[in-house]
Amino acid sequence: MRVYVILPAAGIGTRMSAGGATPPAPKQFLTLHGVPVLIHCLRAFAAVERVETVLVAVRAQEMDRVRTLIARYGLEAKVKVVEGGENRQGSVANALATVDCADDDVILVHDAVRPLIDPGTIDRTIDAVLEYGAAIVGLPAVDTIKQVERTAHGAIVTSTIPRERIVQAQTPQGARFDLLKRAFAESEADEFSGTDESSLLERAGIQVAVVPGFSRNFKITQPGDIELAEFYLASAEKAAAEKAGTQ
Ligand code: C5P
């Protein structure tokens, strides 16, 4: 059994724009604590001993630049660059097509814009895939969740979904290679497009387990999110320094 990781990183980051004239840098290349967001993700996965290879899917015109970046941070032993697709699912499908996996190998997929993922959560996700066949990281909902109907002026509440029945899907999301391959093949045949791997696995009738997540593993999406991630990192460094000081 081997563990492969796919990082879809071919997005262009339009939601990050605050309305300025110049196009925003894709979120995965923004700098966080002096290091690109993508590199934070790669370091977390490279630190997990069981991870054999990480495939980063980027746009064709960025492949050379990303290879250089990976070499600069000394990550080339475990990380390979592949071409991305038109959407997240297409990027993951392209990466899946390049791997030569056994049915019982584990494939994890992680958004390249969740830089604060930690090796412990990655390890627990691998364990859950080995036990259940497929697993995602999910954050229990703290807000009351409403189902709505969109209107021209906003939305109208139609019902309340009990929050104990809700988790917010994060990444990594993973499955045994044979199950993920089947889920992708069925989605492609049906022209189904999903925003995560779990939705493809669910529609293929595959049970997906949930590994508890953390709010710090959020997706850099909007202006202000980099500042929030900087704050989390600074807090973690302060806590580590205080712990070292008391030992
Ligand atoms: O846009 P969204 O936030 O859903 O992006 C999630 C992940 O999918 C990001 O890491 C982004 O780079 C990636 N993506 C991709 N190929 C695309 C679009 C998005 O790999 N064509």
PDB file of C-alpha atoms and ligand atoms in Angstrom:
ATOM      1  CA  MET A   1       0.000   0.000   0.000  1.00  0.00           C
ATOM      2  CA  ARG A   2       1.341   3.412  -1.013  1.00  0.00           C
ATOM      3  CA  VAL A   3      -0.037   6.900  -0.385  1.00  0.00           C
ATOM      4  CA  TYR A   4      -0.286   9.426  -3.213  1.00  0.00           C
ATOM      5  CA  VAL A   5      -1.476  13.016  -2.818  1.00  0.00           C
ATOM      6  CA  ILE A   6      -2.996  15.244  -5.496  1.00  0.00           C
ATOM      7  CA  LEU A   7      -2.979  19.019  -5.058  1.00  0.00           C
ATOM      8  CA  PRO A   8      -5.236  20.726  -7.605  1.00  0.00           C
ATOM      9  CA  ALA A   9      -3.552  24.141  -7.981  1.00  0.00           C
ATOM     10  CA  ALA A  10      -4.690  25.345 -11.407  1.00  0.00           C
ATOM     11  CA  GLY A  11      -7.261  27.887 -10.200  1.00  0.00           C
ATOM     12  CA  ILE A  12      -6.986  31.516 -11.210  1.00  0.00           C
ATOM     13  CA  GLY A  13      -8.336  32.971  -7.960  1.00  0.00           C
ATOM     14  CA  THR A  14     -10.974  35.393  -9.233  1.00  0.00           C
ATOM     15  CA  ARG A  15     -12.786  35.596  -5.863  1.00  0.00           C
ATOM     16  CA  MET A  16      -9.656  37.081  -4.275  1.00  0.00           C
ATOM     17  CA  SER A  17     -10.067  40.275  -6.284  1.00  0.00           C
ATOM     18  CA  ALA A  18     -11.302  43.242  -4.262  1.00  0.00           C
ATOM     19  CA  GLY A  19     -12.422  44.890  -7.482  1.00  0.00           C
ATOM     20  CA  GLY A  20      -9.022  46.338  -8.537  1.00  0.00           C
ATOM     21  CA  ALA A  21      -7.957  46.851 -12.151  1.00  0.00           C
ATOM     22  CA  THR A  22      -5.033  44.367 -12.112  1.00  0.00           C
ATOM     23  CA  PRO A  23      -5.874  40.667 -12.054  1.00  0.00           C
ATOM     24  CA  PRO A  24      -5.140  39.109  -8.629  1.00  0.00           C
ATOM     25  CA  ALA A  25      -2.364  36.526  -8.165  1.00  0.00           C
ATOM     26  CA  PRO A  26      -3.836  33.031  -7.929  1.00  0.00           C
ATOM     27  CA  LYS A  27      -4.413  32.352  -4.220  1.00  0.00           C
ATOM     28  CA  GLN A  28      -2.050  29.361  -4.114  1.00  0.00           C
ATOM     29  CA  PHE A  29       0.899  31.636  -5.034  1.00  0.00           C
ATOM     30  CA  LEU A  30       0.222  34.397  -2.488  1.00  0.00           C
ATOM     31  CA  THR A  31       2.885  34.762   0.185  1.00  0.00           C
ATOM     32  CA  LEU A  32       2.142  33.656   3.734  1.00  0.00           C
ATOM     33  CA  HIS A  33       4.865  34.158   6.377  1.00  0.00           C
ATOM     34  CA  GLY A  34       7.299  34.745   3.466  1.00  0.00           C
ATOM     35  CA  VAL A  35       6.479  31.414   1.790  1.00  0.00           C
ATOM     36  CA  PRO A  36       3.954  30.707  -1.022  1.00  0.00           C
ATOM     37  CA  VAL A  37       0.652  29.190   0.139  1.00  0.00           C
ATOM     38  CA  LEU A  38       1.240  26.174  -2.132  1.00  0.00           C
ATOM     39  CA  ILE A  39       4.612  25.471  -0.458  1.00  0.00           C
ATOM     40  CA  HIS A  40       2.980  25.465   3.006  1.00  0.00           C
ATOM     41  CA  CYS A  41       0.640  22.700   1.738  1.00  0.00           C
ATOM     42  CA  LEU A  42       3.472  20.721   0.140  1.00  0.00           C
ATOM     43  CA  ARG A  43       5.600  20.895   3.294  1.00  0.00           C
ATOM     44  CA  ALA A  44       2.763  19.492   5.429  1.00  0.00           C
ATOM     45  CA  PHE A  45       2.283  16.481   3.118  1.00  0.00           C
ATOM     46  CA  ALA A  46       6.015  15.934   2.569  1.00  0.00           C
ATOM     47  CA  ALA A  47       6.393  15.753   6.365  1.00  0.00           C
ATOM     48  CA  VAL A  48       4.127  12.699   6.524  1.00  0.00           C
ATOM     49  CA  GLU A  49       6.336   9.648   6.264  1.00  0.00           C
ATOM     50  CA  ARG A  50       3.693   7.455   4.603  1.00  0.00           C
ATOM     51  CA  VAL A  51       3.200   9.932   1.725  1.00  0.00           C
ATOM     52  CA  GLU A  52       5.211   8.648  -1.213  1.00  0.00           C
ATOM     53  CA  THR A  53       4.449  11.186  -3.961  1.00  0.00           C
ATOM     54  CA  VAL A  54       2.610  14.492  -4.218  1.00  0.00           C
ATOM     55  CA  LEU A  55       1.291  15.529  -7.627  1.00  0.00           C
ATOM     56  CA  VAL A  56       0.648  19.241  -8.088  1.00  0.00           C
ATOM     57  CA  ALA A  57      -1.712  20.065 -10.958  1.00  0.00           C
ATOM     58  CA  VAL A  58      -1.071  23.553 -12.352  1.00  0.00           C
ATOM     59  CA  ARG A  59      -1.862  25.463 -15.532  1.00  0.00           C
ATOM     60  CA  ALA A  60       0.405  24.597 -18.480  1.00  0.00           C
ATOM     61  CA  GLN A  61       2.035  28.048 -18.511  1.00  0.00           C
ATOM     62  CA  GLU A  62       2.939  27.738 -14.815  1.00  0.00           C
ATOM     63  CA  MET A  63       4.508  24.268 -14.856  1.00  0.00           C
ATOM     64  CA  ASP A  64       8.133  25.476 -15.211  1.00  0.00           C
ATOM     65  CA  ARG A  65       7.718  28.216 -12.619  1.00  0.00           C
ATOM     66  CA  VAL A  66       6.251  25.731 -10.124  1.00  0.00           C
ATOM     67  CA  ARG A  67       9.033  23.192 -10.777  1.00  0.00           C
ATOM     68  CA  THR A  68      11.584  25.931  -9.990  1.00  0.00           C
ATOM     69  CA  LEU A  69       9.675  26.862  -6.822  1.00  0.00           C
ATOM     70  CA  ILE A  70       9.566  23.247  -5.650  1.00  0.00           C
ATOM     71  CA  ALA A  71      13.330  22.885  -6.193  1.00  0.00           C
ATOM     72  CA  ARG A  72      13.996  26.159  -4.339  1.00  0.00           C
ATOM     73  CA  TYR A  73      12.267  24.772  -1.252  1.00  0.00           C
ATOM     74  CA  GLY A  74      14.008  21.380  -1.551  1.00  0.00           C
ATOM     75  CA  LEU A  75      10.788  19.428  -2.136  1.00  0.00           C
ATOM     76  CA  GLU A  76      11.614  17.779  -5.475  1.00  0.00           C
ATOM     77  CA  ALA A  77      12.206  14.305  -3.979  1.00  0.00           C
ATOM     78  CA  LYS A  78       8.501  13.782  -3.256  1.00  0.00           C
ATOM     79  CA  VAL A  79       6.740  16.364  -5.462  1.00  0.00           C
ATOM     80  CA  LYS A  80       5.928  16.172  -9.180  1.00  0.00           C
ATOM     81  CA  VAL A  81       4.163  18.702 -11.412  1.00  0.00           C
ATOM     82  CA  VAL A  82       1.352  17.712 -13.792  1.00  0.00           C
ATOM     83  CA  GLU A  83      -0.955  19.756 -16.017  1.00  0.00           C
ATOM     84  CA  GLY A  84      -4.254  20.904 -14.501  1.00  0.00           C
ATOM     85  CA  GLY A  85      -7.716  20.938 -16.065  1.00  0.00           C
ATOM     86  CA  GLU A  86     -10.564  23.382 -16.670  1.00  0.00           C
ATOM     87  CA  ASN A  87     -11.987  22.992 -13.172  1.00  0.00           C
ATOM     88  CA  ARG A  88     -10.944  21.390  -9.892  1.00  0.00           C
ATOM     89  CA  GLN A  89     -12.396  18.009 -10.870  1.00  0.00           C
ATOM     90  CA  GLY A  90     -10.589  18.161 -14.226  1.00  0.00           C
ATOM     91  CA  SER A  91      -7.282  18.913 -12.506  1.00  0.00           C
ATOM     92  CA  VAL A  92      -7.697  15.921 -10.170  1.00  0.00           C
ATOM     93  CA  ALA A  93      -8.743  13.684 -13.100  1.00  0.00           C
ATOM     94  CA  ASN A  94      -5.620  14.711 -15.068  1.00  0.00           C
ATOM     95  CA  ALA A  95      -3.381  13.902 -12.111  1.00  0.00           C
ATOM     96  CA  LEU A  96      -5.160  10.570 -11.513  1.00  0.00           C
ATOM     97  CA  ALA A  97      -4.552   9.610 -15.152  1.00  0.00           C
ATOM     98  CA  THR A  98      -0.771   9.969 -14.682  1.00  0.00           C
ATOM     99  CA  VAL A  99      -0.389   7.644 -11.675  1.00  0.00           C
ATOM    100  CA  ASP A 100       0.344   3.971 -11.878  1.00  0.00           C
ATOM    101  CA  CYS A 101      -1.406   2.779  -8.712  1.00  0.00           C
ATOM    102  CA  ALA A 102      -2.485  -0.534  -7.247  1.00  0.00           C
ATOM    103  CA  ASP A 103      -6.152  -0.875  -6.267  1.00  0.00           C
ATOM    104  CA  ASP A 104      -5.363  -0.691  -2.555  1.00  0.00           C
ATOM    105  CA  ASP A 105      -3.127   2.398  -2.771  1.00  0.00           C
ATOM    106  CA  VAL A 106      -4.482   5.481  -0.996  1.00  0.00           C
ATOM    107  CA  ILE A 107      -5.109   8.721  -2.900  1.00  0.00           C
ATOM    108  CA  LEU A 108      -5.626  11.940  -0.963  1.00  0.00           C
ATOM    109  CA  VAL A 109      -6.716  15.197  -2.600  1.00  0.00           C
ATOM    110  CA  HIS A 110      -6.040  18.546  -0.925  1.00  0.00           C
ATOM    111  CA  ASP A 111      -6.946  22.085  -2.011  1.00  0.00           C
ATOM    112  CA  ALA A 112      -3.734  23.999  -2.690  1.00  0.00           C
ATOM    113  CA  VAL A 113      -5.323  26.965  -0.917  1.00  0.00           C
ATOM    114  CA  ARG A 114      -5.598  25.374   2.553  1.00  0.00           C
ATOM    115  CA  PRO A 115      -2.054  26.099   3.786  1.00  0.00           C
ATOM    116  CA  LEU A 116      -2.666  25.390   7.490  1.00  0.00           C
ATOM    117  CA  ILE A 117      -3.327  21.671   7.146  1.00  0.00           C
ATOM    118  CA  ASP A 118      -1.262  19.745   9.703  1.00  0.00           C
ATOM    119  CA  PRO A 119       0.524  16.385   9.372  1.00  0.00           C
ATOM    120  CA  GLY A 120      -1.568  14.877  12.219  1.00  0.00           C
ATOM    121  CA  THR A 121      -4.865  15.444  10.370  1.00  0.00           C
ATOM    122  CA  ILE A 122      -3.293  14.045   7.187  1.00  0.00           C
ATOM    123  CA  ASP A 123      -2.213  10.909   9.068  1.00  0.00           C
ATOM    124  CA  ARG A 124      -5.698  10.474  10.556  1.00  0.00           C
ATOM    125  CA  THR A 125      -7.250  10.800   7.082  1.00  0.00           C
ATOM    126  CA  ILE A 126      -4.938   8.087   5.719  1.00  0.00           C
ATOM    127  CA  ASP A 127      -5.921   5.827   8.653  1.00  0.00           C
ATOM    128  CA  ALA A 128      -9.632   6.459   7.978  1.00  0.00           C
ATOM    129  CA  VAL A 129      -9.240   5.621   4.265  1.00  0.00           C
ATOM    130  CA  LEU A 130      -7.466   2.388   5.220  1.00  0.00           C
ATOM    131  CA  GLU A 131     -10.285   1.510   7.628  1.00  0.00           C
ATOM    132  CA  TYR A 132     -13.376   2.646   5.664  1.00  0.00           C
ATOM    133  CA  GLY A 133     -12.262   2.901   2.008  1.00  0.00           C
ATOM    134  CA  ALA A 134     -12.968   6.634   1.714  1.00  0.00           C
ATOM    135  CA  ALA A 135     -12.783   9.615   4.073  1.00  0.00           C
ATOM    136  CA  ILE A 136     -12.891  13.396   4.246  1.00  0.00           C
ATOM    137  CA  VAL A 137     -11.934  15.957   6.831  1.00  0.00           C
ATOM    138  CA  GLY A 138     -15.096  17.698   8.090  1.00  0.00           C
ATOM    139  CA  LEU A 139     -15.693  20.547  10.493  1.00  0.00           C
ATOM    140  CA  PRO A 140     -18.757  20.287  12.769  1.00  0.00           C
ATOM    141  CA  ALA A 141     -21.144  23.197  12.164  1.00  0.00           C
ATOM    142  CA  VAL A 142     -21.392  25.756  14.974  1.00  0.00           C
ATOM    143  CA  ASP A 143     -23.927  28.022  13.281  1.00  0.00           C
ATOM    144  CA  THR A 144     -27.570  27.090  12.794  1.00  0.00           C
ATOM    145  CA  ILE A 145     -27.888  26.052   9.146  1.00  0.00           C
ATOM    146  CA  LYS A 146     -30.821  27.163   6.982  1.00  0.00           C
ATOM    147  CA  GLN A 147     -32.028  25.772   3.699  1.00  0.00           C
ATOM    148  CA  VAL A 148     -33.091  28.659   1.451  1.00  0.00           C
ATOM    149  CA  GLU A 149     -34.710  29.423  -1.816  1.00  0.00           C
ATOM    150  CA  ARG A 150     -32.870  32.071  -3.817  1.00  0.00           C
ATOM    151  CA  THR A 151     -34.951  35.078  -4.885  1.00  0.00           C
ATOM    152  CA  ALA A 152     -34.212  38.102  -7.034  1.00  0.00           C
ATOM    153  CA  HIS A 153     -33.508  40.100  -3.836  1.00  0.00           C
ATOM    154  CA  GLY A 154     -31.615  37.481  -1.815  1.00  0.00           C
ATOM    155  CA  ALA A 155     -33.102  34.379  -0.239  1.00  0.00           C
ATOM    156  CA  ILE A 156     -36.053  33.086   1.792  1.00  0.00           C
ATOM    157  CA  VAL A 157     -35.584  30.447   4.513  1.00  0.00           C
ATOM    158  CA  THR A 158     -37.423  27.225   3.726  1.00  0.00           C
ATOM    159  CA  SER A 159     -36.228  25.052   6.642  1.00  0.00           C
ATOM    160  CA  THR A 160     -33.657  24.562   9.393  1.00  0.00           C
ATOM    161  CA  ILE A 161     -31.198  21.696   9.105  1.00  0.00           C
ATOM    162  CA  PRO A 162     -30.272  20.295  12.542  1.00  0.00           C
ATOM    163  CA  ARG A 163     -26.629  21.273  12.915  1.00  0.00           C
ATOM    164  CA  GLU A 164     -25.671  17.986  14.572  1.00  0.00           C
ATOM    165  CA  ARG A 165     -26.362  16.451  11.152  1.00  0.00           C
ATOM    166  CA  ILE A 166     -23.980  18.831   9.350  1.00  0.00           C
ATOM    167  CA  VAL A 167     -20.250  18.982   8.787  1.00  0.00           C
ATOM    168  CA  GLN A 168     -18.515  21.440   6.514  1.00  0.00           C
ATOM    169  CA  ALA A 169     -16.382  19.497   4.055  1.00  0.00           C
ATOM    170  CA  GLN A 170     -12.693  20.393   4.085  1.00  0.00           C
ATOM    171  CA  THR A 171      -9.727  18.601   2.554  1.00  0.00           C
ATOM    172  CA  PRO A 172      -7.838  16.274   2.453  1.00  0.00           C
ATOM    173  CA  GLN A 173     -10.440  13.966   0.968  1.00  0.00           C
ATOM    174  CA  GLY A 174      -9.344  10.524  -0.086  1.00  0.00           C
ATOM    175  CA  ALA A 175     -10.168   7.006  -1.084  1.00  0.00           C
ATOM    176  CA  ARG A 176      -8.622   3.747  -2.118  1.00  0.00           C
ATOM    177  CA  PHE A 177      -7.473   4.067  -5.729  1.00  0.00           C
ATOM    178  CA  ASP A 178     -10.002   1.540  -7.120  1.00  0.00           C
ATOM    179  CA  LEU A 179     -12.939   3.370  -5.476  1.00  0.00           C
ATOM    180  CA  LEU A 180     -11.814   6.843  -6.538  1.00  0.00           C
ATOM    181  CA  LYS A 181     -11.133   5.665 -10.075  1.00  0.00           C
ATOM    182  CA  ARG A 182     -14.644   4.188 -10.294  1.00  0.00           C
ATOM    183  CA  ALA A 183     -16.243   7.349  -8.879  1.00  0.00           C
ATOM    184  CA  PHE A 184     -14.398   9.541 -11.404  1.00  0.00           C
ATOM    185  CA  ALA A 185     -15.233   7.224 -14.313  1.00  0.00           C
ATOM    186  CA  GLU A 186     -18.955   7.207 -13.422  1.00  0.00           C
ATOM    187  CA  SER A 187     -19.031  10.999 -13.040  1.00  0.00           C
ATOM    188  CA  GLU A 188     -17.310  11.463 -16.372  1.00  0.00           C
ATOM    189  CA  ALA A 189     -19.752   9.086 -18.084  1.00  0.00           C
ATOM    190  CA  ASP A 190     -22.710  11.020 -16.581  1.00  0.00           C
ATOM    191  CA  GLU A 191     -21.089  14.437 -17.148  1.00  0.00           C
ATOM    192  CA  PHE A 192     -21.481  15.101 -13.431  1.00  0.00           C
ATOM    193  CA  SER A 193     -19.437  17.951 -12.053  1.00  0.00           C
ATOM    194  CA  GLY A 194     -18.814  18.162  -8.307  1.00  0.00           C
ATOM    195  CA  THR A 195     -16.895  20.611  -6.145  1.00  0.00           C
ATOM    196  CA  ASP A 196     -15.169  17.876  -4.130  1.00  0.00           C
ATOM    197  CA  GLU A 197     -14.211  14.195  -4.338  1.00  0.00           C
ATOM    198  CA  SER A 198     -16.768  13.169  -1.722  1.00  0.00           C
ATOM    199  CA  SER A 199     -19.691  14.184  -3.946  1.00  0.00           C
ATOM    200  CA  LEU A 200     -18.343  11.875  -6.661  1.00  0.00           C
ATOM    201  CA  LEU A 201     -17.819   9.013  -4.202  1.00  0.00           C
ATOM    202  CA  GLU A 202     -21.291   9.480  -2.643  1.00  0.00           C
ATOM    203  CA  ARG A 203     -23.087   9.285  -5.998  1.00  0.00           C
ATOM    204  CA  ALA A 204     -21.140   6.092  -6.754  1.00  0.00           C
ATOM    205  CA  GLY A 205     -22.664   4.585  -3.588  1.00  0.00           C
ATOM    206  CA  ILE A 206     -19.351   4.559  -1.712  1.00  0.00           C
ATOM    207  CA  GLN A 207     -19.488   5.250   2.027  1.00  0.00           C
ATOM    208  CA  VAL A 208     -17.318   8.184   3.109  1.00  0.00           C
ATOM    209  CA  ALA A 209     -16.109   8.508   6.709  1.00  0.00           C
ATOM    210  CA  VAL A 210     -15.520  11.878   8.409  1.00  0.00           C
ATOM    211  CA  VAL A 211     -12.314  12.815  10.231  1.00  0.00           C
ATOM    212  CA  PRO A 212     -12.714  15.795  12.599  1.00  0.00           C
ATOM    213  CA  GLY A 213     -11.182  18.969  11.163  1.00  0.00           C
ATOM    214  CA  PHE A 214     -10.062  22.353  12.523  1.00  0.00           C
ATOM    215  CA  SER A 215     -11.245  25.838  11.604  1.00  0.00           C
ATOM    216  CA  ARG A 216      -7.618  26.864  10.898  1.00  0.00           C
ATOM    217  CA  ASN A 217      -7.638  24.488   7.898  1.00  0.00           C
ATOM    218  CA  PHE A 218      -9.753  27.034   6.017  1.00  0.00           C
ATOM    219  CA  LYS A 219      -9.585  27.838   2.325  1.00  0.00           C
ATOM    220  CA  ILE A 220      -7.886  31.117   1.350  1.00  0.00           C
ATOM    221  CA  THR A 221     -10.743  32.596  -0.633  1.00  0.00           C
ATOM    222  CA  GLN A 222     -11.359  36.274   0.029  1.00  0.00           C
ATOM    223  CA  PRO A 223      -9.347  39.428   0.720  1.00  0.00           C
ATOM    224  CA  GLY A 224      -8.399  39.296   4.409  1.00  0.00           C
ATOM    225  CA  ASP A 225      -7.906  35.531   4.499  1.00  0.00           C
ATOM    226  CA  ILE A 226      -4.098  35.825   4.203  1.00  0.00           C
ATOM    227  CA  GLU A 227      -4.084  38.126   7.254  1.00  0.00           C
ATOM    228  CA  LEU A 228      -6.162  35.558   9.165  1.00  0.00           C
ATOM    229  CA  ALA A 229      -3.746  32.756   8.198  1.00  0.00           C
ATOM    230  CA  GLU A 230      -0.783  34.974   9.268  1.00  0.00           C
ATOM    231  CA  PHE A 231      -2.490  35.417  12.637  1.00  0.00           C
ATOM    232  CA  TYR A 232      -2.946  31.648  13.085  1.00  0.00           C
ATOM    233  CA  LEU A 233       0.718  31.016  12.206  1.00  0.00           C
ATOM    234  CA  ALA A 234       1.983  33.753  14.539  1.00  0.00           C
ATOM    235  CA  SER A 235      -0.182  32.322  17.392  1.00  0.00           C
ATOM    236  CA  ALA A 236       1.177  28.809  16.765  1.00  0.00           C
ATOM    237  CA  GLU A 237       4.768  30.124  16.804  1.00  0.00           C
ATOM    238  CA  LYS A 238       4.141  32.029  20.055  1.00  0.00           C
ATOM    239  CA  ALA A 239       2.623  28.931  21.688  1.00  0.00           C
ATOM    240  CA  ALA A 240       5.596  26.804  20.557  1.00  0.00           C
ATOM    241  CA  ALA A 241       8.101  29.381  21.887  1.00  0.00           C
ATOM    242  CA  GLU A 242       6.280  29.542  25.250  1.00  0.00           C
ATOM    243  CA  LYS A 243       6.229  25.742  25.486  1.00  0.00           C
ATOM    244  CA  ALA A 244       9.980  25.581  24.697  1.00  0.00           C
ATOM    245  CA  GLY A 245      10.608  28.259  27.360  1.00  0.00           C
ATOM    246  CA  THR A 246       8.861  26.220  30.068  1.00  0.00           C
ATOM    247  CA  GLN A 247      10.813  23.038  29.357  1.00  0.00           C
TER     248      GLN A 247
HETATM  249  O1  C5P B   1     -11.925  27.647  -6.749  1.00  0.00           O
HETATM  250  P1  C5P B   1     -11.868  26.707  -5.584  1.00  0.00           P
HETATM  251  O2  C5P B   1     -11.664  27.462  -4.317  1.00  0.00           O
HETATM  252  O3  C5P B   1     -12.930  25.686  -5.512  1.00  0.00           O
HETATM  253  O4  C5P B   1     -10.500  25.906  -5.805  1.00  0.00           O
HETATM  254  C1  C5P B   1     -10.165  24.790  -5.043  1.00  0.00           C
HETATM  255  C2  C5P B   1      -8.853  24.237  -5.553  1.00  0.00           C
HETATM  256  O5  C5P B   1      -9.012  23.779  -6.892  1.00  0.00           O
HETATM  257  C3  C5P B   1      -7.725  25.282  -5.576  1.00  0.00           C
HETATM  258  O6  C5P B   1      -6.557  24.677  -5.049  1.00  0.00           O
HETATM  259  C4  C5P B   1      -7.595  25.616  -7.049  1.00  0.00           C
HETATM  260  O7  C5P B   1      -6.290  26.003  -7.433  1.00  0.00           O
HETATM  261  C5  C5P B   1      -7.963  24.277  -7.690  1.00  0.00           C
HETATM  262  N1  C5P B   1      -8.400  24.405  -9.095  1.00  0.00           N
HETATM  263  C6  C5P B   1      -7.741  23.634 -10.070  1.00  0.00           C
HETATM  264  N2  C5P B   1      -8.097  23.755 -11.392  1.00  0.00           N
HETATM  265  C7  C5P B   1      -9.023  24.635 -11.771  1.00  0.00           C
HETATM  266  C8  C5P B   1      -9.725  25.405 -10.803  1.00  0.00           C
HETATM  267  C9  C5P B   1      -9.396  25.254  -9.453  1.00  0.00           C
HETATM  268  O8  C5P B   1      -6.838  22.861  -9.760  1.00  0.00           O
HETATM  269  N3  C5P B   1      -9.269  24.769 -13.059  1.00  0.00           N
END
